[in-house]
Tab-separated table of N, CA and C in Angstrom:
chain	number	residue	atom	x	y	z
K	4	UNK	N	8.130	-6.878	7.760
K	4	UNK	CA	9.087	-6.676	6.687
K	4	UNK	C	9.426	-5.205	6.647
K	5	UNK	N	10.314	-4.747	7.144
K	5	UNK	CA	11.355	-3.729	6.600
K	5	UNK	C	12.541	-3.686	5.641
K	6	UNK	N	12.836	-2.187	5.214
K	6	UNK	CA	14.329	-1.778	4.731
K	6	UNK	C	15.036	-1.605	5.631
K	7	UNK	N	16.072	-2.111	5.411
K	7	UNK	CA	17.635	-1.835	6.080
K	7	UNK	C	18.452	-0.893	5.577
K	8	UNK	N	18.845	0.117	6.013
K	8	UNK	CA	19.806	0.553	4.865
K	8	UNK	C	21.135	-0.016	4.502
K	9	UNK	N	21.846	0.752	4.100
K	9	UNK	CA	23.416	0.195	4.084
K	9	UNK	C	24.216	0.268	5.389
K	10	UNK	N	23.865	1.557	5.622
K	10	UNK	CA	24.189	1.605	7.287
K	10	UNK	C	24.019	0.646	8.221
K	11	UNK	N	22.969	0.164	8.362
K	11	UNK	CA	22.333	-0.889	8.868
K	11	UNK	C	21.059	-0.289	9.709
K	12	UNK	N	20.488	0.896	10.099
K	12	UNK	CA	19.935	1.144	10.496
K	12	UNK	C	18.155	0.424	9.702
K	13	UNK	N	17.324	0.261	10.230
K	13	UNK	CA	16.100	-0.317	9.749
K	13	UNK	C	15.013	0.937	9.726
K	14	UNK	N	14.095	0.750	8.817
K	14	UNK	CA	13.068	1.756	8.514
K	14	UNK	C	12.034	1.128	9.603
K	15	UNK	N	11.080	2.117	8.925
K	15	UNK	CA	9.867	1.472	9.690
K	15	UNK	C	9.208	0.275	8.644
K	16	UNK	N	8.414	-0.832	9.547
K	16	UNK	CA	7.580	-1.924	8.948
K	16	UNK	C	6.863	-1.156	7.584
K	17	UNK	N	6.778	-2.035	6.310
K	17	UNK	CA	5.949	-1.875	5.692
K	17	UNK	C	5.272	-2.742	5.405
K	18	UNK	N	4.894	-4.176	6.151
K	18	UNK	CA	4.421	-5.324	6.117
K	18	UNK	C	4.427	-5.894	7.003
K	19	UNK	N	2.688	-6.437	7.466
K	19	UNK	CA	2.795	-7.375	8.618
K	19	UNK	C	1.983	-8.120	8.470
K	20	UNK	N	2.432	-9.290	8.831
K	20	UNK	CA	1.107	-10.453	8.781
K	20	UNK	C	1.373	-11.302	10.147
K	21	UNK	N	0.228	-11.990	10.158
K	21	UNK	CA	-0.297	-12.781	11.754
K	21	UNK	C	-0.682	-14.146	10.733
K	22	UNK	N	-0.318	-14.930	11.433
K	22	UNK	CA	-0.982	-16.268	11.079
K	22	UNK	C	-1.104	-17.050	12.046
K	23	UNK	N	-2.167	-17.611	12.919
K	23	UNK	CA	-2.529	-18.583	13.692
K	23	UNK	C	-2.577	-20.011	13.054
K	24	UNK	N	-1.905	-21.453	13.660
K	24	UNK	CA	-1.598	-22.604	13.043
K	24	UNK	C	-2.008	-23.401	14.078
K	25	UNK	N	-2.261	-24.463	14.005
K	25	UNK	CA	-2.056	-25.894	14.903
K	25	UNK	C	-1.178	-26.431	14.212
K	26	UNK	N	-0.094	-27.347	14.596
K	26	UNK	CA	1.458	-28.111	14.158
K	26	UNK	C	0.556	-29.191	14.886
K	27	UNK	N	0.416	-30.519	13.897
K	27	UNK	CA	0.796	-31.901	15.229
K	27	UNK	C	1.591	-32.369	15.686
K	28	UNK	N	2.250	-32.977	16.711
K	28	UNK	CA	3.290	-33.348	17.010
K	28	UNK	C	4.343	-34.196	15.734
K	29	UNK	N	5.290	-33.878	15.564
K	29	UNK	CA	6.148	-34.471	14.560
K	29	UNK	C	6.136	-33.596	13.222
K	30	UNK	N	5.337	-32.386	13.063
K	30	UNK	CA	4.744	-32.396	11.922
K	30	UNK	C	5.475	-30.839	11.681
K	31	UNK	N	5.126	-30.581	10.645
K	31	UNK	CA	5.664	-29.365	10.002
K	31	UNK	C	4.272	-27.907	9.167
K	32	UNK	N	4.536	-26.742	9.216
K	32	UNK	CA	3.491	-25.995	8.138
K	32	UNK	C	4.409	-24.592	7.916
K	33	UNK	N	4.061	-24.747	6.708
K	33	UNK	CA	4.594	-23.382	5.947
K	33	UNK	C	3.698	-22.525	5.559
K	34	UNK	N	4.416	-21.349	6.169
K	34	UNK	CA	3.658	-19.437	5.066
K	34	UNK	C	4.661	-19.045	4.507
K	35	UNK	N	3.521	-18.903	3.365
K	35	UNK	CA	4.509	-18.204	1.787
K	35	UNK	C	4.187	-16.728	2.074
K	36	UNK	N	4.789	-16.111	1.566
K	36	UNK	CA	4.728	-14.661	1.829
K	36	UNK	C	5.441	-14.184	0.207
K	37	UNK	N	4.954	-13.574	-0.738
K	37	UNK	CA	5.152	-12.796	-1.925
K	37	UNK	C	5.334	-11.451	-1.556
K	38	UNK	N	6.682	-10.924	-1.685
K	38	UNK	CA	6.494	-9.316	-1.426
K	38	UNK	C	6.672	-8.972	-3.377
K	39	UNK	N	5.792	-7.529	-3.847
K	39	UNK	CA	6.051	-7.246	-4.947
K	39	UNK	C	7.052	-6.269	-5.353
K	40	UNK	N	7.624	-6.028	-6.716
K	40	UNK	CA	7.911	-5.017	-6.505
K	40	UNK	C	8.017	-3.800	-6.214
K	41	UNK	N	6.129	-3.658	-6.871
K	41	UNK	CA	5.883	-2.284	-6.201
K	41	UNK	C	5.676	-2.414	-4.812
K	42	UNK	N	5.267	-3.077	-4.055
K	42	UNK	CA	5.255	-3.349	-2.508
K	42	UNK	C	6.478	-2.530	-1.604
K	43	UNK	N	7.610	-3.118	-2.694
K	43	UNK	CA	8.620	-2.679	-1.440
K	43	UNK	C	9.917	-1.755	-2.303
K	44	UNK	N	9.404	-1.065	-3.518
K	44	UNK	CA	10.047	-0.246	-4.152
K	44	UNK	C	10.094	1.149	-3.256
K	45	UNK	N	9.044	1.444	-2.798
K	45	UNK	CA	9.066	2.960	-2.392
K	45	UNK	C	9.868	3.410	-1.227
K	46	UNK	N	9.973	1.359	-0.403
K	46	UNK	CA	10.976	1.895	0.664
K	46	UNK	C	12.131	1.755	0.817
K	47	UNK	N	13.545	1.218	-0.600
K	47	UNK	CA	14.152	0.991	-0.450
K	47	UNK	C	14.580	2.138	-1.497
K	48	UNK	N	16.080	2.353	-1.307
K	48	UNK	CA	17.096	2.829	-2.183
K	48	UNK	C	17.988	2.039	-2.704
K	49	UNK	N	19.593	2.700	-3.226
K	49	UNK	CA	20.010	2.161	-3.770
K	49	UNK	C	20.941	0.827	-3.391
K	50	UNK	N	21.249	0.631	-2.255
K	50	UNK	CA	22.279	-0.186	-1.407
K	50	UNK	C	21.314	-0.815	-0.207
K	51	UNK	N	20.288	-0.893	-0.188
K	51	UNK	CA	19.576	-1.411	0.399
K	51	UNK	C	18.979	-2.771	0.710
K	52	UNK	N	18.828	-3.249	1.663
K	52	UNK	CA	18.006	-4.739	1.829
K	52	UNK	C	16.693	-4.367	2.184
K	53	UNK	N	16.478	-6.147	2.709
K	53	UNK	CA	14.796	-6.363	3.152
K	53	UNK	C	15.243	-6.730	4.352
K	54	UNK	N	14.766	-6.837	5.465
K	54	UNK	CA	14.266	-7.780	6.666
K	54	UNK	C	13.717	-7.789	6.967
K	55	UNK	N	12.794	-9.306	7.533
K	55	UNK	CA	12.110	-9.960	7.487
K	55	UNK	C	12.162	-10.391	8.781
K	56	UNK	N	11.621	-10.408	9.926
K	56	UNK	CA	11.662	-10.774	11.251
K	56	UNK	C	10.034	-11.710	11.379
K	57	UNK	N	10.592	-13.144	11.694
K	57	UNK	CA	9.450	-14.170	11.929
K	57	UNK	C	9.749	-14.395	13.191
K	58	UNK	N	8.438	-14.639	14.226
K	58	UNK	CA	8.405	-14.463	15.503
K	58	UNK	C	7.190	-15.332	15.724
K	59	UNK	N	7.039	-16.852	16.468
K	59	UNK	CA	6.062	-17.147	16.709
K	59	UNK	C	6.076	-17.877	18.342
K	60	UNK	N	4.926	-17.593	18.957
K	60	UNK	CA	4.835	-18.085	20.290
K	60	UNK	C	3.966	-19.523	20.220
K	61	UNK	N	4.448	-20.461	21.448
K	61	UNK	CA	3.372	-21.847	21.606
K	61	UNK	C	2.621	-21.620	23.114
K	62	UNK	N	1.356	-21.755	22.142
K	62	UNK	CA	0.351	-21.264	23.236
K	62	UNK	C	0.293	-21.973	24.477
K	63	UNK	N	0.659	-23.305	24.343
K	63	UNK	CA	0.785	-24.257	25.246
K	63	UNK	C	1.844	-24.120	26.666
K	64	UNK	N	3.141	-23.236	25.609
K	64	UNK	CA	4.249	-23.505	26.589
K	64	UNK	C	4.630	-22.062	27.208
K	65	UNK	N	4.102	-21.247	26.138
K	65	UNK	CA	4.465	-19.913	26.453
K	65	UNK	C	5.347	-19.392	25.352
K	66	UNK	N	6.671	-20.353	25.360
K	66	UNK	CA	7.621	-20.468	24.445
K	66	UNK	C	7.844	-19.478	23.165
K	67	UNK	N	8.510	-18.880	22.977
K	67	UNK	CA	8.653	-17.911	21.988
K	67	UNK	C	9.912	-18.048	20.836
K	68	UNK	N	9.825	-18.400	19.625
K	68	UNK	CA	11.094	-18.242	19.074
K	68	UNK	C	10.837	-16.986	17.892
K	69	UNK	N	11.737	-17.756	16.933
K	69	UNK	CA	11.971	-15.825	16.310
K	69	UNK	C	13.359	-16.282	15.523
K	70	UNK	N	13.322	-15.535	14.404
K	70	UNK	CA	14.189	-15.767	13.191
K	70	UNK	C	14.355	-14.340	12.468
K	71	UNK	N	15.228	-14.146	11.681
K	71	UNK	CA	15.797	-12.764	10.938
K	71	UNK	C	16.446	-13.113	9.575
K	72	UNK	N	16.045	-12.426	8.747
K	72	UNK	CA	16.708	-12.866	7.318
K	72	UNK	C	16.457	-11.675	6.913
K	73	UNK	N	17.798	-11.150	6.159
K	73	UNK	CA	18.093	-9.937	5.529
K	73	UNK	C	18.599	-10.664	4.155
K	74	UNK	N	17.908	-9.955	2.949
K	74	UNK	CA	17.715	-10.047	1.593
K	74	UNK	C	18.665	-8.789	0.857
K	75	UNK	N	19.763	-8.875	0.162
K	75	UNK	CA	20.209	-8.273	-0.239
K	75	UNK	C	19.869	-8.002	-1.692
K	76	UNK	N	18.902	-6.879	-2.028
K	76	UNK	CA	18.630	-6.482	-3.504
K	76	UNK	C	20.164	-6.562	-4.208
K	77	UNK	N	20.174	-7.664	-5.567
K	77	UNK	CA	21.267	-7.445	-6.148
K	77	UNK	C	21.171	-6.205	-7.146
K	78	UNK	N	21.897	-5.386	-7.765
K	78	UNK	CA	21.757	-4.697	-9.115
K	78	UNK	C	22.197	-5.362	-10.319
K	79	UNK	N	21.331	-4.711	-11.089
K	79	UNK	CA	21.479	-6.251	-12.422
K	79	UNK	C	22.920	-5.440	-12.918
K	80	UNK	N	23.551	-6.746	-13.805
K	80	UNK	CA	25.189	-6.770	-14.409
K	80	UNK	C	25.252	-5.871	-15.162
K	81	UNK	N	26.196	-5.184	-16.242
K	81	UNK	CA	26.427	-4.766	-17.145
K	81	UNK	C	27.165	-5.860	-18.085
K	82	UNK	N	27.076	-6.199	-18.887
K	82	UNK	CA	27.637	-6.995	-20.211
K	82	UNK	C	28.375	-6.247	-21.012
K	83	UNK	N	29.873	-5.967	-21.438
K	83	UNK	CA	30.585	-5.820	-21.909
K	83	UNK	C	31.433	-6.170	-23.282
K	84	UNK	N	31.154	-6.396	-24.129
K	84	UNK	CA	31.929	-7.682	-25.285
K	84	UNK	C	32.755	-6.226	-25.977
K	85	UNK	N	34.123	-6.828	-26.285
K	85	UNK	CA	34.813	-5.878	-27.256
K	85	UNK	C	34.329	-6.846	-28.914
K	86	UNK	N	34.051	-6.105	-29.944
K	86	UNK	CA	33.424	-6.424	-31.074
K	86	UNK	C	34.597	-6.472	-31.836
K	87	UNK	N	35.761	-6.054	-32.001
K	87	UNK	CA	36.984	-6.068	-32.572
K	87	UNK	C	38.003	-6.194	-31.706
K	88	UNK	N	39.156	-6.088	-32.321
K	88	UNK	CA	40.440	-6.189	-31.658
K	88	UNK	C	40.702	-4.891	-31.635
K	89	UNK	N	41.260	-4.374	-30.096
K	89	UNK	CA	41.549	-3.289	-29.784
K	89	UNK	C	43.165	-2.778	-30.188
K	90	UNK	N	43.027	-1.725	-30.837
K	90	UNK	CA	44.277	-1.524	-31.371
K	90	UNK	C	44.639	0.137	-31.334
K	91	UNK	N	46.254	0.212	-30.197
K	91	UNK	CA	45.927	1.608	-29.718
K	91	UNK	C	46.198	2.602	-30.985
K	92	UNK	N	45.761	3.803	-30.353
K	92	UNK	CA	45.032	5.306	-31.568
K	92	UNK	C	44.211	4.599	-32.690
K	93	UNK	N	43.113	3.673	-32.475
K	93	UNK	CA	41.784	3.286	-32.951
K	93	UNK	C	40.919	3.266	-32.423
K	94	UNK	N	39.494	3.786	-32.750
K	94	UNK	CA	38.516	3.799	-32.204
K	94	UNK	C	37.926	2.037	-32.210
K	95	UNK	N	37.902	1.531	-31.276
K	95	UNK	CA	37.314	0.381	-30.664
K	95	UNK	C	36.095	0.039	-30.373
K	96	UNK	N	35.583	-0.934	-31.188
K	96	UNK	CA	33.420	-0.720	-30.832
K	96	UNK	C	33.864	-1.481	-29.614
K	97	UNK	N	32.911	-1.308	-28.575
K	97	UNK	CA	32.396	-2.743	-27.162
K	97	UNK	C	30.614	-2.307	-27.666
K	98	UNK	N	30.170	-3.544	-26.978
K	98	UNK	CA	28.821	-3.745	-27.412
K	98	UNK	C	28.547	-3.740	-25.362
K	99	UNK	N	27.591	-2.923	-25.057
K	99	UNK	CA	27.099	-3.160	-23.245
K	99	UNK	C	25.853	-3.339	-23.610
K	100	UNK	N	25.298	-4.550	-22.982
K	100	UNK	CA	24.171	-5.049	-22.596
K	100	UNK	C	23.554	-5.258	-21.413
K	101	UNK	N	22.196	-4.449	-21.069
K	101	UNK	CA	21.912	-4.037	-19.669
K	101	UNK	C	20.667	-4.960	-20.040
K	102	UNK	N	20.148	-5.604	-19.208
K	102	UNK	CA	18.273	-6.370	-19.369
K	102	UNK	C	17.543	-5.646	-18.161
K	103	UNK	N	16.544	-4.941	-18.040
K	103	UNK	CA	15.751	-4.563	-17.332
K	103	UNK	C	15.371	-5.384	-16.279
K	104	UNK	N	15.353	-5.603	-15.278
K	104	UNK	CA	15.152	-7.032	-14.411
K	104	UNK	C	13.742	-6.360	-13.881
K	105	UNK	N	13.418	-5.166	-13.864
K	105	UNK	CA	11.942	-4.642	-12.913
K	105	UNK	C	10.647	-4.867	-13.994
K	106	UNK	N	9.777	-4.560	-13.704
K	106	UNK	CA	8.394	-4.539	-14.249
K	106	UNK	C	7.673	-3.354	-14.985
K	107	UNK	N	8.525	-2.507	-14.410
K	107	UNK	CA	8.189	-1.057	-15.464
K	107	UNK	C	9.607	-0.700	-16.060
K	108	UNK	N	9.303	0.661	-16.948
K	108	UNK	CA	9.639	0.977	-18.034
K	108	UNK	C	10.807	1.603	-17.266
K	109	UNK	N	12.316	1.740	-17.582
K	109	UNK	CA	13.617	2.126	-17.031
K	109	UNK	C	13.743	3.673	-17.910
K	110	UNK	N	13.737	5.341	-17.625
K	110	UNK	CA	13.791	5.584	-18.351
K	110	UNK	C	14.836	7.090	-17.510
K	111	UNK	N	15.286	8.032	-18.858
K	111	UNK	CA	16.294	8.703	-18.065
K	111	UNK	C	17.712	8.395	-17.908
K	112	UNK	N	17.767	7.356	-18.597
K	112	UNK	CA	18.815	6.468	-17.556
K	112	UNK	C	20.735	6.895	-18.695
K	113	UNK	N	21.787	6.743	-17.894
K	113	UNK	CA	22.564	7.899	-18.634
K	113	UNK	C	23.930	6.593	-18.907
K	114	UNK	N	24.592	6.415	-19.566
K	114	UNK	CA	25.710	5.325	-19.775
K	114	UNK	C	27.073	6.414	-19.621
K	115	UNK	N	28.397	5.804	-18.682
K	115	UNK	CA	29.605	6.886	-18.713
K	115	UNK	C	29.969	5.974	-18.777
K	116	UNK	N	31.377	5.949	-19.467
K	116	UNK	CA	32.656	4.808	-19.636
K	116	UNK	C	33.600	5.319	-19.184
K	117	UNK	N	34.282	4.900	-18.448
K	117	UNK	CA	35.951	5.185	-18.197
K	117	UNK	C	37.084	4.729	-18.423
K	118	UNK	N	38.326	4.975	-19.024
K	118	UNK	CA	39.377	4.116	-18.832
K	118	UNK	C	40.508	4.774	-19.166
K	119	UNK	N	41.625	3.823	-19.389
K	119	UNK	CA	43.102	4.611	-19.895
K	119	UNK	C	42.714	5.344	-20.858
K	120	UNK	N	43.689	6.597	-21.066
K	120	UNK	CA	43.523	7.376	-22.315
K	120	UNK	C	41.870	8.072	-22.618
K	121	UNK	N	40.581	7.412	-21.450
K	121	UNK	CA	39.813	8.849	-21.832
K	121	UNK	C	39.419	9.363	-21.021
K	122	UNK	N	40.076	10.930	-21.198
K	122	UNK	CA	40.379	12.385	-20.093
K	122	UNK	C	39.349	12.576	-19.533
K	123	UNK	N	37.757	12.817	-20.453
K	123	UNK	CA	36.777	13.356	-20.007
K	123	UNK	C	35.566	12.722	-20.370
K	124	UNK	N	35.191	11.708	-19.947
K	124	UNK	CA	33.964	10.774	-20.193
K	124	UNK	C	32.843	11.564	-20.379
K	125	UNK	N	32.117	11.446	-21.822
K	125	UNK	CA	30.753	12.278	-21.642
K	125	UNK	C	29.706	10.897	-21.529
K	126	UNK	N	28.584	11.425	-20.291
K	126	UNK	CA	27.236	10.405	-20.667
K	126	UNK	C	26.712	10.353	-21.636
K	127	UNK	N	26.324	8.713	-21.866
K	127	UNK	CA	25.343	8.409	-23.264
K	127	UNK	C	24.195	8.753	-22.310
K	128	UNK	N	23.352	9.752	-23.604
K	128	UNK	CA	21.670	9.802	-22.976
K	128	UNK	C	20.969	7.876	-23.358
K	129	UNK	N	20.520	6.927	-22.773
K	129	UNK	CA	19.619	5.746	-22.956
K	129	UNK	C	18.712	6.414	-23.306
């Protein structure tokens, strides 16, 4: 398991596992694999994925296959509601609702709005 960047270039592994199986003929077996967040926080940024390269050989045949799945971290939404009717040269409430989607505490964090009519957006300190 590596990061990808946006570029597409790949980091180095920060996860590896081996699992030895017997399959019977006809038959099927699954590995679960849990990555955490802190696991794979330190190696990704902001536009970043996961990949995941599964690779297994049959001892019997020699035979080698192999699979790739790239995980695209989404960023959580912003929620928007206008609370009144917007009416121009009035100040207009909107209500933005952000939910923390990680496991620790979000902090620092700065709100800018933009739109028609405002020149110079100052950040909300969160």
């Amino acid at each position: 398991l590596c990061a990808v960047r946006y570029t597409g270039v790949a980091g180095p592994p920060f996860r590896q596992e081996q699992h030895r199986r017997t399959v019977p003929p006809g038959e099927e077996d699954t590995v679960t694999m849990t990555v955490t967040f802190a696991e794979y926080q330190p190696h990704v940024g902001d536009q970043d994925a996961l990949k995941l390269t599964a690779a297994g050989a049959v001892q019997e045949t020699g035979q080698v296959v192999a699979k790739e799945l790239r995980v695209r971290l989404h960023t959580p939404e912003l929620t928007l509601t206008l609370l009144a009717p917007a009416v121009v040269g009035q100040d207009t409430p909107i209500q933005v609702v952000f939910q923390n989607p990680l496991p620790e505490t979000l902090s620092g964090a700065t709100l800018r709005m933009e739109g028609a009519g405002i020149a110079c957006p100052k950040p909300l300190p969160l």
